[in-house]
mmCIF file of C-alpha atoms and ligand atoms in Angstrom:
data_model
loop_
_atom_site.group_PDB
_atom_site.id
_atom_site.type_symbol
_atom_site.label_atom_id
_atom_site.label_comp_id
_atom_site.label_asym_id
_atom_site.label_seq_id
_atom_site.Cartn_x
_atom_site.Cartn_y
_atom_site.Cartn_z
ATOM 1 C CA MET A 1 7.910 -20.588 -1.237
ATOM 2 C CA ARG A 2 10.354 -18.721 1.009
ATOM 3 C CA PRO A 3 11.045 -20.156 4.497
ATOM 4 C CA GLU A 4 9.297 -17.196 6.191
ATOM 5 C CA GLU A 5 6.169 -17.825 4.123
ATOM 6 C CA ARG A 6 6.054 -21.421 5.335
ATOM 7 C CA LYS A 7 5.656 -20.213 8.907
ATOM 8 C CA LEU A 8 2.287 -18.732 7.987
ATOM 9 C CA THR A 9 -0.827 -20.747 7.258
ATOM 10 C CA TYR A 10 -3.040 -20.153 4.269
ATOM 11 C CA PRO A 11 -6.578 -21.426 4.971
ATOM 12 C CA TRP A 12 -7.493 -21.444 1.257
ATOM 13 C CA GLY A 13 -4.224 -22.938 0.042
ATOM 14 C CA ASP A 14 -3.785 -22.204 -3.640
ATOM 15 C CA THR A 15 -7.468 -21.518 -4.243
ATOM 16 C CA LEU A 16 -7.995 -18.010 -5.612
ATOM 17 C CA PRO A 17 -11.159 -16.195 -6.665
ATOM 18 C CA ALA A 18 -11.664 -16.465 -10.440
ATOM 19 C CA PRO A 19 -11.731 -13.192 -12.433
ATOM 20 C CA GLY A 20 -15.048 -11.412 -11.871
ATOM 21 C CA GLN A 21 -15.967 -13.922 -9.140
ATOM 22 C CA THR A 22 -15.686 -13.916 -5.354
ATOM 23 C CA LEU A 23 -14.539 -16.364 -2.710
ATOM 24 C CA SER A 24 -16.109 -16.349 0.754
ATOM 25 C CA VAL A 25 -13.416 -15.973 3.446
ATOM 26 C CA ALA A 26 -15.535 -15.281 6.538
ATOM 27 C CA ASP A 27 -19.211 -14.885 7.339
ATOM 28 C CA GLY A 28 -20.351 -12.000 5.108
ATOM 29 C CA VAL A 29 -16.836 -11.319 3.775
ATOM 30 C CA ARG A 30 -15.942 -12.070 0.146
ATOM 31 C CA TRP A 31 -12.579 -11.888 -1.601
ATOM 32 C CA ILE A 32 -12.157 -10.361 -5.098
ATOM 33 C CA LYS A 33 -8.911 -10.358 -7.081
ATOM 34 C CA MET A 34 -8.295 -7.646 -9.702
ATOM 35 C CA PRO A 35 -5.420 -7.397 -12.203
ATOM 36 C CA LEU A 36 -2.611 -4.796 -12.076
ATOM 37 C CA PRO A 37 -0.270 -4.008 -14.997
ATOM 38 C CA PHE A 38 2.884 -4.189 -12.848
ATOM 39 C CA ALA A 39 5.360 -6.827 -11.626
ATOM 40 C CA LEU A 40 2.964 -6.986 -8.664
ATOM 41 C CA ASP A 41 0.150 -8.201 -10.903
ATOM 42 C CA HIS A 42 -2.945 -8.206 -8.680
ATOM 43 C CA ILE A 43 -4.751 -6.538 -5.801
ATOM 44 C CA ASN A 44 -7.220 -8.101 -3.398
ATOM 45 C CA LEU A 45 -10.466 -6.260 -2.723
ATOM 46 C CA TRP A 46 -13.159 -7.218 -0.222
ATOM 47 C CA LEU A 47 -16.937 -7.207 -0.129
ATOM 48 C CA LEU A 48 -18.613 -6.957 3.281
ATOM 49 C CA ARG A 49 -22.284 -7.724 3.715
ATOM 50 C CA ASP A 50 -23.852 -4.545 5.062
ATOM 51 C CA GLN A 51 -27.038 -2.822 6.048
ATOM 52 C CA VAL A 52 -27.363 0.963 6.155
ATOM 53 C CA ASP A 53 -30.504 2.781 7.304
ATOM 54 C CA GLY A 54 -32.601 -0.315 6.718
ATOM 55 C CA ARG A 55 -31.185 -0.997 3.228
ATOM 56 C CA GLU A 56 -29.479 -4.326 2.640
ATOM 57 C CA GLY A 57 -26.351 -4.361 0.499
ATOM 58 C CA TRP A 58 -22.570 -4.461 0.438
ATOM 59 C CA THR A 59 -19.594 -2.382 1.470
ATOM 60 C CA ILE A 60 -16.585 -2.480 -0.847
ATOM 61 C CA ILE A 61 -13.066 -2.276 0.581
ATOM 62 C CA ASP A 62 -10.645 -0.839 -2.039
ATOM 63 C CA CYS A 63 -11.302 -0.350 -5.722
ATOM 64 C CA GLY A 64 -8.596 -1.325 -8.247
ATOM 65 C CA ILE A 65 -7.038 0.982 -10.844
ATOM 66 C CA SER A 66 -9.008 2.901 -13.441
ATOM 67 C CA ARG A 67 -8.913 0.612 -16.470
ATOM 68 C CA ASP A 68 -11.775 -0.661 -18.634
ATOM 69 C CA GLU A 69 -10.729 -4.230 -17.884
ATOM 70 C CA VAL A 70 -11.184 -3.660 -14.136
ATOM 71 C CA LYS A 71 -14.538 -1.914 -14.619
ATOM 72 C CA HIS A 72 -15.630 -4.833 -16.735
ATOM 73 C CA LEU A 73 -14.666 -7.301 -14.003
ATOM 74 C CA TRP A 74 -16.488 -5.192 -11.420
ATOM 75 C CA GLU A 75 -19.631 -5.380 -13.596
ATOM 76 C CA GLN A 76 -19.320 -9.184 -13.514
ATOM 77 C CA VAL A 77 -19.048 -9.061 -9.729
ATOM 78 C CA PHE A 78 -22.141 -6.828 -9.521
ATOM 79 C CA GLU A 79 -23.987 -9.247 -11.790
ATOM 80 C CA ASN A 80 -22.913 -12.487 -10.101
ATOM 81 C CA ALA A 81 -21.766 -11.911 -6.565
ATOM 82 C CA LEU A 82 -23.928 -9.314 -4.810
ATOM 83 C CA ASP A 83 -27.007 -11.534 -4.401
ATOM 84 C CA GLY A 84 -28.945 -8.874 -6.331
ATOM 85 C CA LEU A 85 -28.163 -6.236 -3.688
ATOM 86 C CA PRO A 86 -26.594 -2.781 -4.171
ATOM 87 C CA VAL A 87 -23.238 -1.391 -3.056
ATOM 88 C CA LEU A 88 -23.940 0.888 -0.094
ATOM 89 C CA ARG A 89 -20.500 2.212 0.843
ATOM 90 C CA VAL A 90 -16.924 2.325 -0.452
ATOM 91 C CA ILE A 91 -14.044 2.223 2.030
ATOM 92 C CA VAL A 92 -10.493 2.884 0.792
ATOM 93 C CA THR A 93 -7.502 1.843 2.906
ATOM 94 C CA HIS A 94 -5.095 4.381 1.370
ATOM 95 C CA MET A 95 -4.379 6.664 -1.576
ATOM 96 C CA HIS A 96 -2.219 4.409 -3.761
ATOM 97 C CA PRO A 97 -3.682 4.027 -7.277
ATOM 98 C CA ASP A 98 -4.466 0.312 -7.008
ATOM 99 C CA HIS A 99 -6.614 1.011 -3.945
ATOM 100 C CA VAL A 100 -8.330 4.319 -4.783
ATOM 101 C CA GLY A 101 -8.240 4.332 -8.623
ATOM 102 C CA LEU A 102 -11.896 3.487 -9.268
ATOM 103 C CA ALA A 103 -13.373 5.087 -6.118
ATOM 104 C CA HIS A 104 -14.954 7.887 -8.180
ATOM 105 C CA TRP A 105 -16.517 5.403 -10.592
ATOM 106 C CA LEU A 106 -17.797 3.048 -7.890
ATOM 107 C CA CYS A 107 -19.214 5.867 -5.739
ATOM 108 C CA GLU A 108 -20.937 7.427 -8.738
ATOM 109 C CA ARG A 109 -22.175 4.112 -10.124
ATOM 110 C CA TRP A 110 -23.889 3.233 -6.818
ATOM 111 C CA ASN A 111 -24.440 6.691 -5.377
ATOM 112 C CA ALA A 112 -22.410 5.430 -2.423
ATOM 113 C CA PRO A 113 -20.316 7.488 0.010
ATOM 114 C CA LEU A 114 -16.533 7.167 0.218
ATOM 115 C CA PHE A 115 -14.821 6.502 3.569
ATOM 116 C CA MET A 116 -11.102 7.315 3.861
ATOM 117 C CA SER A 117 -8.573 8.964 6.128
ATOM 118 C CA MET A 118 -8.378 12.734 5.684
ATOM 119 C CA THR A 119 -4.726 12.790 4.617
ATOM 120 C CA ASP A 120 -5.063 10.098 1.987
ATOM 121 C CA TYR A 121 -8.279 11.618 0.630
ATOM 122 C CA ALA A 122 -6.688 15.065 0.336
ATOM 123 C CA ILE A 123 -3.570 13.790 -1.423
ATOM 124 C CA ALA A 124 -5.554 11.593 -3.804
ATOM 125 C CA CYS A 125 -7.659 14.656 -4.734
ATOM 126 C CA LEU A 126 -4.530 16.748 -5.299
ATOM 127 C CA TRP A 127 -2.618 14.213 -7.345
ATOM 128 C CA SER A 128 -5.522 12.953 -9.446
ATOM 129 C CA ASP A 129 -5.781 16.426 -10.981
ATOM 130 C CA PRO A 130 -3.191 16.434 -13.819
ATOM 131 C CA SER A 131 -2.583 20.183 -13.493
ATOM 132 C CA THR A 132 -1.646 19.945 -9.814
ATOM 133 C CA SER A 133 0.030 16.536 -9.956
ATOM 134 C CA GLN A 134 2.719 18.089 -12.129
ATOM 135 C CA GLY A 135 2.862 21.482 -10.505
ATOM 136 C CA MET A 136 2.546 20.359 -6.902
ATOM 137 C CA ALA A 137 5.536 18.045 -6.447
ATOM 138 C CA GLY A 138 3.542 14.897 -7.221
ATOM 139 C CA PRO A 139 5.103 11.462 -7.038
ATOM 140 C CA ASN A 140 6.484 11.421 -10.587
ATOM 141 C CA GLY A 141 7.711 13.680 -13.350
ATOM 142 C CA ALA A 142 10.292 16.444 -13.081
ATOM 143 C CA ALA A 143 10.286 16.750 -9.269
ATOM 144 C CA ALA A 144 10.849 13.007 -8.849
ATOM 145 C CA ALA A 145 13.645 13.020 -11.450
ATOM 146 C CA VAL A 146 15.445 15.782 -9.503
ATOM 147 C CA HIS A 147 14.970 13.865 -6.224
ATOM 148 C CA PHE A 148 16.373 10.630 -7.677
ATOM 149 C CA ALA A 149 19.305 12.456 -9.339
ATOM 150 C CA ARG A 150 20.134 14.020 -5.971
ATOM 151 C CA HIS A 151 20.331 10.495 -4.595
ATOM 152 C CA GLY A 152 22.587 9.162 -7.315
ATOM 153 C CA LEU A 153 20.217 7.880 -10.021
ATOM 154 C CA ARG A 154 21.775 9.888 -12.856
ATOM 155 C CA ASP A 155 21.406 7.491 -15.775
ATOM 156 C CA PRO A 156 19.984 9.743 -18.567
ATOM 157 C CA GLU A 157 17.577 7.107 -19.843
ATOM 158 C CA ALA A 158 16.089 6.409 -16.398
ATOM 159 C CA GLN A 159 15.937 10.172 -15.738
ATOM 160 C CA GLU A 160 14.033 10.747 -18.968
ATOM 161 C CA GLN A 161 11.592 7.913 -18.258
ATOM 162 C CA ILE A 162 10.875 9.260 -14.768
ATOM 163 C CA ARG A 163 10.310 12.772 -16.162
ATOM 164 C CA GLN A 164 7.872 11.346 -18.688
ATOM 165 C CA ARG A 165 5.791 9.607 -16.048
ATOM 166 C CA ALA A 166 4.302 12.896 -14.848
ATOM 167 C CA ASN A 167 0.798 11.596 -15.502
ATOM 168 C CA TYR A 168 1.298 8.290 -13.716
ATOM 169 C CA TYR A 169 -1.090 9.035 -10.845
ATOM 170 C CA PRO A 170 -3.933 10.813 -12.703
ATOM 171 C CA ASP A 171 -3.776 8.142 -15.395
ATOM 172 C CA LEU A 172 -4.604 5.442 -12.821
ATOM 173 C CA VAL A 173 -6.760 7.717 -10.616
ATOM 174 C CA PRO A 174 -8.467 10.085 -13.086
ATOM 175 C CA ASP A 175 -10.935 11.586 -10.617
ATOM 176 C CA MET A 176 -12.048 11.547 -6.988
ATOM 177 C CA PRO A 177 -15.445 11.821 -5.312
ATOM 178 C CA ARG A 178 -16.080 15.437 -4.317
ATOM 179 C CA GLU A 179 -16.915 14.493 -0.735
ATOM 180 C CA PHE A 180 -15.935 11.821 1.758
ATOM 181 C CA ILE A 181 -16.503 10.552 5.285
ATOM 182 C CA ARG A 182 -13.442 10.730 7.460
ATOM 183 C CA LEU A 183 -11.970 7.688 9.177
ATOM 184 C CA MET A 184 -9.618 8.190 12.115
ATOM 185 C CA ASP A 185 -7.560 5.873 14.272
ATOM 186 C CA GLY A 186 -9.722 4.208 16.926
ATOM 187 C CA ASP A 187 -13.016 4.889 15.100
ATOM 188 C CA HIS A 188 -15.566 2.093 15.088
ATOM 189 C CA ILE A 189 -17.773 1.426 12.062
ATOM 190 C CA THR A 190 -20.722 -0.918 12.115
ATOM 191 C CA ILE A 191 -20.828 -2.975 8.921
ATOM 192 C CA GLY A 192 -23.850 -5.245 8.793
ATOM 193 C CA ASP A 193 -24.311 -5.978 12.480
ATOM 194 C CA ARG A 194 -20.593 -6.173 13.206
ATOM 195 C CA ASP A 195 -18.191 -3.709 14.705
ATOM 196 C CA TRP A 196 -14.966 -2.924 12.827
ATOM 197 C CA ARG A 197 -12.196 -0.888 14.474
ATOM 198 C CA VAL A 198 -10.041 1.497 12.441
ATOM 199 C CA ILE A 199 -6.295 1.050 12.985
ATOM 200 C CA VAL A 200 -4.245 3.797 11.327
ATOM 201 C CA GLY A 201 -0.645 3.093 10.320
ATOM 202 C CA TYR A 202 2.168 5.200 8.907
ATOM 203 C CA GLY A 203 5.257 4.744 6.787
ATOM 204 C CA HIS A 204 3.658 3.126 3.714
ATOM 205 C CA ALA A 205 1.005 5.737 2.957
ATOM 206 C CA PRO A 206 0.312 9.054 4.683
ATOM 207 C CA GLU A 207 -2.546 7.771 6.902
ATOM 208 C CA HIS A 208 -3.264 4.135 6.059
ATOM 209 C CA VAL A 209 -6.472 2.557 7.394
ATOM 210 C CA SER A 210 -6.720 -1.087 8.342
ATOM 211 C CA LEU A 211 -9.873 -2.600 9.844
ATOM 212 C CA TYR A 212 -10.259 -5.203 12.569
ATOM 213 C CA CYS A 213 -13.430 -7.111 13.464
ATOM 214 C CA ASP A 214 -13.333 -8.728 16.877
ATOM 215 C CA THR A 215 -16.392 -10.951 16.285
ATOM 216 C CA LEU A 216 -15.001 -12.434 13.070
ATOM 217 C CA ASN A 217 -11.382 -12.188 14.247
ATOM 218 C CA VAL A 218 -10.488 -10.727 10.854
ATOM 219 C CA LEU A 219 -7.992 -7.972 10.025
ATOM 220 C CA ILE A 220 -8.228 -6.228 6.655
ATOM 221 C CA SER A 221 -4.581 -5.180 6.631
ATOM 222 C CA GLY A 222 -4.387 -3.246 3.365
ATOM 223 C CA ASP A 223 -0.700 -2.916 2.467
ATOM 224 C CA MET A 224 0.531 -2.664 6.073
ATOM 225 C CA LEU A 225 1.068 -6.415 6.399
ATOM 226 C CA LEU A 226 1.538 -8.704 3.380
ATOM 227 C CA PRO A 227 2.396 -12.416 3.487
ATOM 228 C CA ARG A 228 5.035 -12.690 0.755
ATOM 229 C CA ILE A 229 6.596 -9.305 0.052
ATOM 230 C CA SER A 230 7.602 -6.673 2.561
ATOM 231 C CA THR A 231 5.527 -3.495 2.521
ATOM 232 C CA ASN A 232 7.121 -0.697 0.516
ATOM 233 C CA VAL A 233 8.468 2.025 2.801
ATOM 234 C CA SER A 234 9.943 4.871 0.765
ATOM 235 C CA VAL A 235 11.227 8.428 0.916
ATOM 236 C CA PHE A 236 9.722 10.285 -2.043
ATOM 237 C CA ASN A 237 10.380 13.703 -3.522
ATOM 238 C CA TYR A 238 7.373 15.393 -1.906
ATOM 239 C CA GLU A 239 8.756 14.678 1.581
ATOM 240 C CA PRO A 240 12.523 14.568 0.968
ATOM 241 C CA GLU A 241 13.505 14.631 4.653
ATOM 242 C CA GLY A 242 10.981 11.941 5.591
ATOM 243 C CA ASN A 243 11.846 9.099 7.985
ATOM 244 C CA PRO A 244 9.114 6.532 7.247
ATOM 245 C CA LEU A 245 10.814 3.300 8.351
ATOM 246 C CA PRO A 246 10.569 3.779 12.140
ATOM 247 C CA ARG A 247 7.024 5.086 11.627
ATOM 248 C CA TYR A 248 6.123 1.899 9.766
ATOM 249 C CA LEU A 249 7.707 -0.432 12.324
ATOM 250 C CA ASP A 250 6.077 1.465 15.220
ATOM 251 C CA SER A 251 2.703 1.225 13.457
ATOM 252 C CA LEU A 252 2.942 -2.571 13.373
ATOM 253 C CA ARG A 253 2.868 -2.521 17.222
ATOM 254 C CA ALA A 254 -0.855 -1.788 16.929
ATOM 255 C CA TYR A 255 -1.308 -5.415 15.795
ATOM 256 C CA ASP A 256 0.460 -6.827 18.878
ATOM 257 C CA ASP A 257 -2.805 -6.966 20.836
ATOM 258 C CA LEU A 258 -4.736 -8.893 18.177
ATOM 259 C CA PRO A 259 -5.224 -12.652 18.706
ATOM 260 C CA ASP A 260 -2.526 -14.888 17.240
ATOM 261 C CA ASP A 261 -5.093 -16.722 15.096
ATOM 262 C CA THR A 262 -6.433 -13.516 13.494
ATOM 263 C CA LEU A 263 -7.286 -14.103 9.845
ATOM 264 C CA VAL A 264 -5.332 -11.445 7.920
ATOM 265 C CA LEU A 265 -6.806 -10.279 4.613
ATOM 266 C CA PRO A 266 -3.921 -8.522 2.804
ATOM 267 C CA SER A 267 -4.120 -6.390 -0.348
ATOM 268 C CA HIS A 268 -1.577 -8.573 -2.161
ATOM 269 C CA GLY A 269 -0.985 -12.315 -1.780
ATOM 270 C CA ARG A 270 -3.210 -14.835 -0.004
ATOM 271 C CA PRO A 271 -5.221 -14.535 3.229
ATOM 272 C CA PHE A 272 -3.160 -15.961 6.086
ATOM 273 C CA ARG A 273 -2.896 -16.705 9.774
ATOM 274 C CA GLY A 274 0.263 -16.006 11.758
ATOM 275 C CA ILE A 275 -0.008 -12.247 12.305
ATOM 276 C CA HIS A 276 2.562 -12.052 15.120
ATOM 277 C CA GLU A 277 5.020 -14.218 13.203
ATOM 278 C CA ARG A 278 4.644 -11.950 10.154
ATOM 279 C CA VAL A 279 5.059 -8.770 12.235
ATOM 280 C CA ALA A 280 8.199 -10.281 13.816
ATOM 281 C CA GLN A 281 9.479 -11.126 10.316
ATOM 282 C CA GLN A 282 9.049 -7.486 9.279
ATOM 283 C CA HIS A 283 11.018 -6.246 12.282
ATOM 284 C CA ALA A 284 13.769 -8.815 11.595
ATOM 285 C CA HIS A 285 13.800 -8.075 7.843
ATOM 286 C CA HIS A 286 14.370 -4.361 8.361
ATOM 287 C CA ALA A 287 16.879 -4.893 11.185
ATOM 288 C CA ASP A 288 18.891 -7.087 8.762
ATOM 289 C CA ARG A 289 18.613 -4.535 5.951
ATOM 290 C CA LEU A 290 19.715 -1.708 8.276
ATOM 291 C CA ARG A 291 22.738 -3.751 9.327
ATOM 292 C CA GLU A 292 23.654 -4.438 5.677
ATOM 293 C CA VAL A 293 23.347 -0.763 4.802
ATOM 294 C CA LEU A 294 25.469 0.255 7.777
ATOM 295 C CA ASP A 295 28.098 -2.338 6.825
ATOM 296 C CA VAL A 296 28.606 -0.906 3.326
ATOM 297 C CA CYS A 297 28.630 2.707 4.497
ATOM 298 C CA THR A 298 32.275 2.498 5.563
ATOM 299 C CA SER A 299 32.756 4.710 2.492
ATOM 300 C CA PRO A 300 30.242 7.353 1.295
ATOM 301 C CA LYS A 301 27.200 5.797 -0.408
ATOM 302 C CA SER A 302 24.239 7.328 -2.238
ATOM 303 C CA ALA A 303 20.799 5.703 -2.240
ATOM 304 C CA ALA A 304 21.547 4.478 -5.807
ATOM 305 C CA ASP A 305 24.670 2.727 -4.438
ATOM 306 C CA ILE A 306 22.483 0.994 -1.834
ATOM 307 C CA VAL A 307 19.842 -0.320 -4.282
ATOM 308 C CA PRO A 308 21.941 -3.384 -5.376
ATOM 309 C CA VAL A 309 22.701 -4.119 -1.703
ATOM 310 C CA LEU A 310 18.995 -4.327 -0.840
ATOM 311 C CA PHE A 311 17.667 -5.694 -4.141
ATOM 312 C CA ARG A 312 19.747 -8.432 -5.693
ATOM 313 C CA ARG A 313 17.631 -8.819 -8.807
ATOM 314 C CA GLU A 314 16.830 -7.075 -12.081
ATOM 315 C CA LEU A 315 14.390 -4.175 -11.569
ATOM 316 C CA ASP A 316 12.129 -2.484 -14.102
ATOM 317 C CA LEU A 317 11.754 1.307 -13.879
ATOM 318 C CA HIS A 318 8.613 1.122 -11.731
ATOM 319 C CA GLN A 319 10.431 -1.190 -9.299
ATOM 320 C CA LEU A 320 13.608 0.918 -9.461
ATOM 321 C CA THR A 321 11.795 4.056 -8.280
ATOM 322 C CA PHE A 322 10.374 2.105 -5.319
ATOM 323 C CA ALA A 323 13.805 0.552 -4.668
ATOM 324 C CA MET A 324 15.411 4.023 -4.634
ATOM 325 C CA GLY A 325 12.779 5.255 -2.183
ATOM 326 C CA GLU A 326 13.277 2.172 -0.031
ATOM 327 C CA ALA A 327 17.099 2.508 -0.039
ATOM 328 C CA LEU A 328 16.748 6.119 1.049
ATOM 329 C CA ALA A 329 14.286 5.114 3.785
ATOM 330 C CA HIS A 330 16.937 2.813 5.287
ATOM 331 C CA LEU A 331 19.668 5.459 4.954
ATOM 332 C CA HIS A 332 17.427 8.061 6.588
ATOM 333 C CA ALA A 333 16.506 5.717 9.456
ATOM 334 C CA LEU A 334 20.224 5.324 10.239
ATOM 335 C CA TYR A 335 20.957 9.018 9.636
ATOM 336 C CA PHE A 336 18.200 10.250 11.947
ATOM 337 C CA GLU A 337 19.279 7.699 14.527
ATOM 338 C CA GLY A 338 22.698 9.317 14.444
ATOM 339 C CA LYS A 339 24.564 6.332 12.987
ATOM 340 C CA LEU A 340 25.313 7.907 9.598
ATOM 341 C CA LYS A 341 26.481 11.375 8.586
ATOM 342 C CA ARG A 342 25.813 12.817 5.140
ATOM 343 C CA SER A 343 27.580 15.002 2.641
ATOM 344 C CA VAL A 344 26.737 16.593 -0.711
ATOM 345 C CA ASP A 345 29.289 16.575 -3.548
ATOM 346 C CA ASP A 346 29.880 19.217 -6.280
ATOM 347 C CA GLN A 347 27.242 17.561 -8.481
ATOM 348 C CA GLY A 348 24.657 17.828 -5.689
ATOM 349 C CA VAL A 349 24.648 14.057 -4.963
ATOM 350 C CA VAL A 350 23.899 13.167 -1.332
ATOM 351 C CA ARG A 351 26.016 10.419 0.246
ATOM 352 C CA PHE A 352 25.862 8.768 3.632
ATOM 353 C CA MET A 353 28.715 7.332 5.649
ATOM 354 C CA CYS A 354 29.245 5.754 9.080
ATOM 355 C CA LYS A 355 30.009 8.332 11.721
ATOM 356 C CA SER A 356 32.887 6.237 12.961
ATOM 357 C CA GLY A 357 34.247 5.827 9.389
HETATM 358 ZN ZN1 ZN B 401 0.012 0.842 -1.002
#
């Protein structure tokens, strides 16, 4: 365990929900763990005891990716863990495939409405359609390959693999419900007899929803705050001039007012207490990374040159694309702050360098 992780407390220790089973983490709140076929091998989903228009049942928070294995595990949960009650609503924190992948299936299976932010719903609809995900500057395929080449990732094999991943999103999110109910920052939703406040954050996803319940003192943080890994903050091809890092760090300020002993239910890793410590760690982590990036930019550096500075380990292609996006996010934060200048060489590769250099 890393030293920062030790400063947090984990009320359930090493106990995890078994596949297809749940673990109770607060009154009326159950934890489900679903597999992911990536280096990050799982996602946490939550079941909230609910009542809508006199009907007893459950609200699901986040869905898992669209794979038969995950559907199968969901069926086990329905069989074993819902106390014979139906799913009444599906809430999705943001549009990433591990969170929204099975929303269409769950909503259809239970005839339940989907709750999401407008931006994340719209983008999930756009990208889950294979014809538009390729044509409309989706997150992978040709447009991403051009973006990464522009930022120095020119290795032909990596380029080819990125081009071939054009169907990455629709493969994991094959469809979306045709309608939704919009969540906005500051909204309150009653789930069961409890009030949950919507806290929108930026920088990780377009309009990420986290949910806080005062009575339970529980925050469902989604991907905005994770106990072990830092949240991915990336510049992608569809928003090439984006500056997500300050947006992300500013968004964390919304958690400053929550009690120090808030139980945080993150999408990856274990539930923990120590929210303010973890927020402070994120600020410190990125301040350190920005300093490191600035230090090496005494000569012109592309995002690909920065990847080994920020990530001192072997990366698979999936991780490399995130690492490229993350390197560029740090370069852009410094560029838009006026600390770096940029230039484009004859090959079209963008490089950043200290203004004083
Ligand atoms: Zn995410």
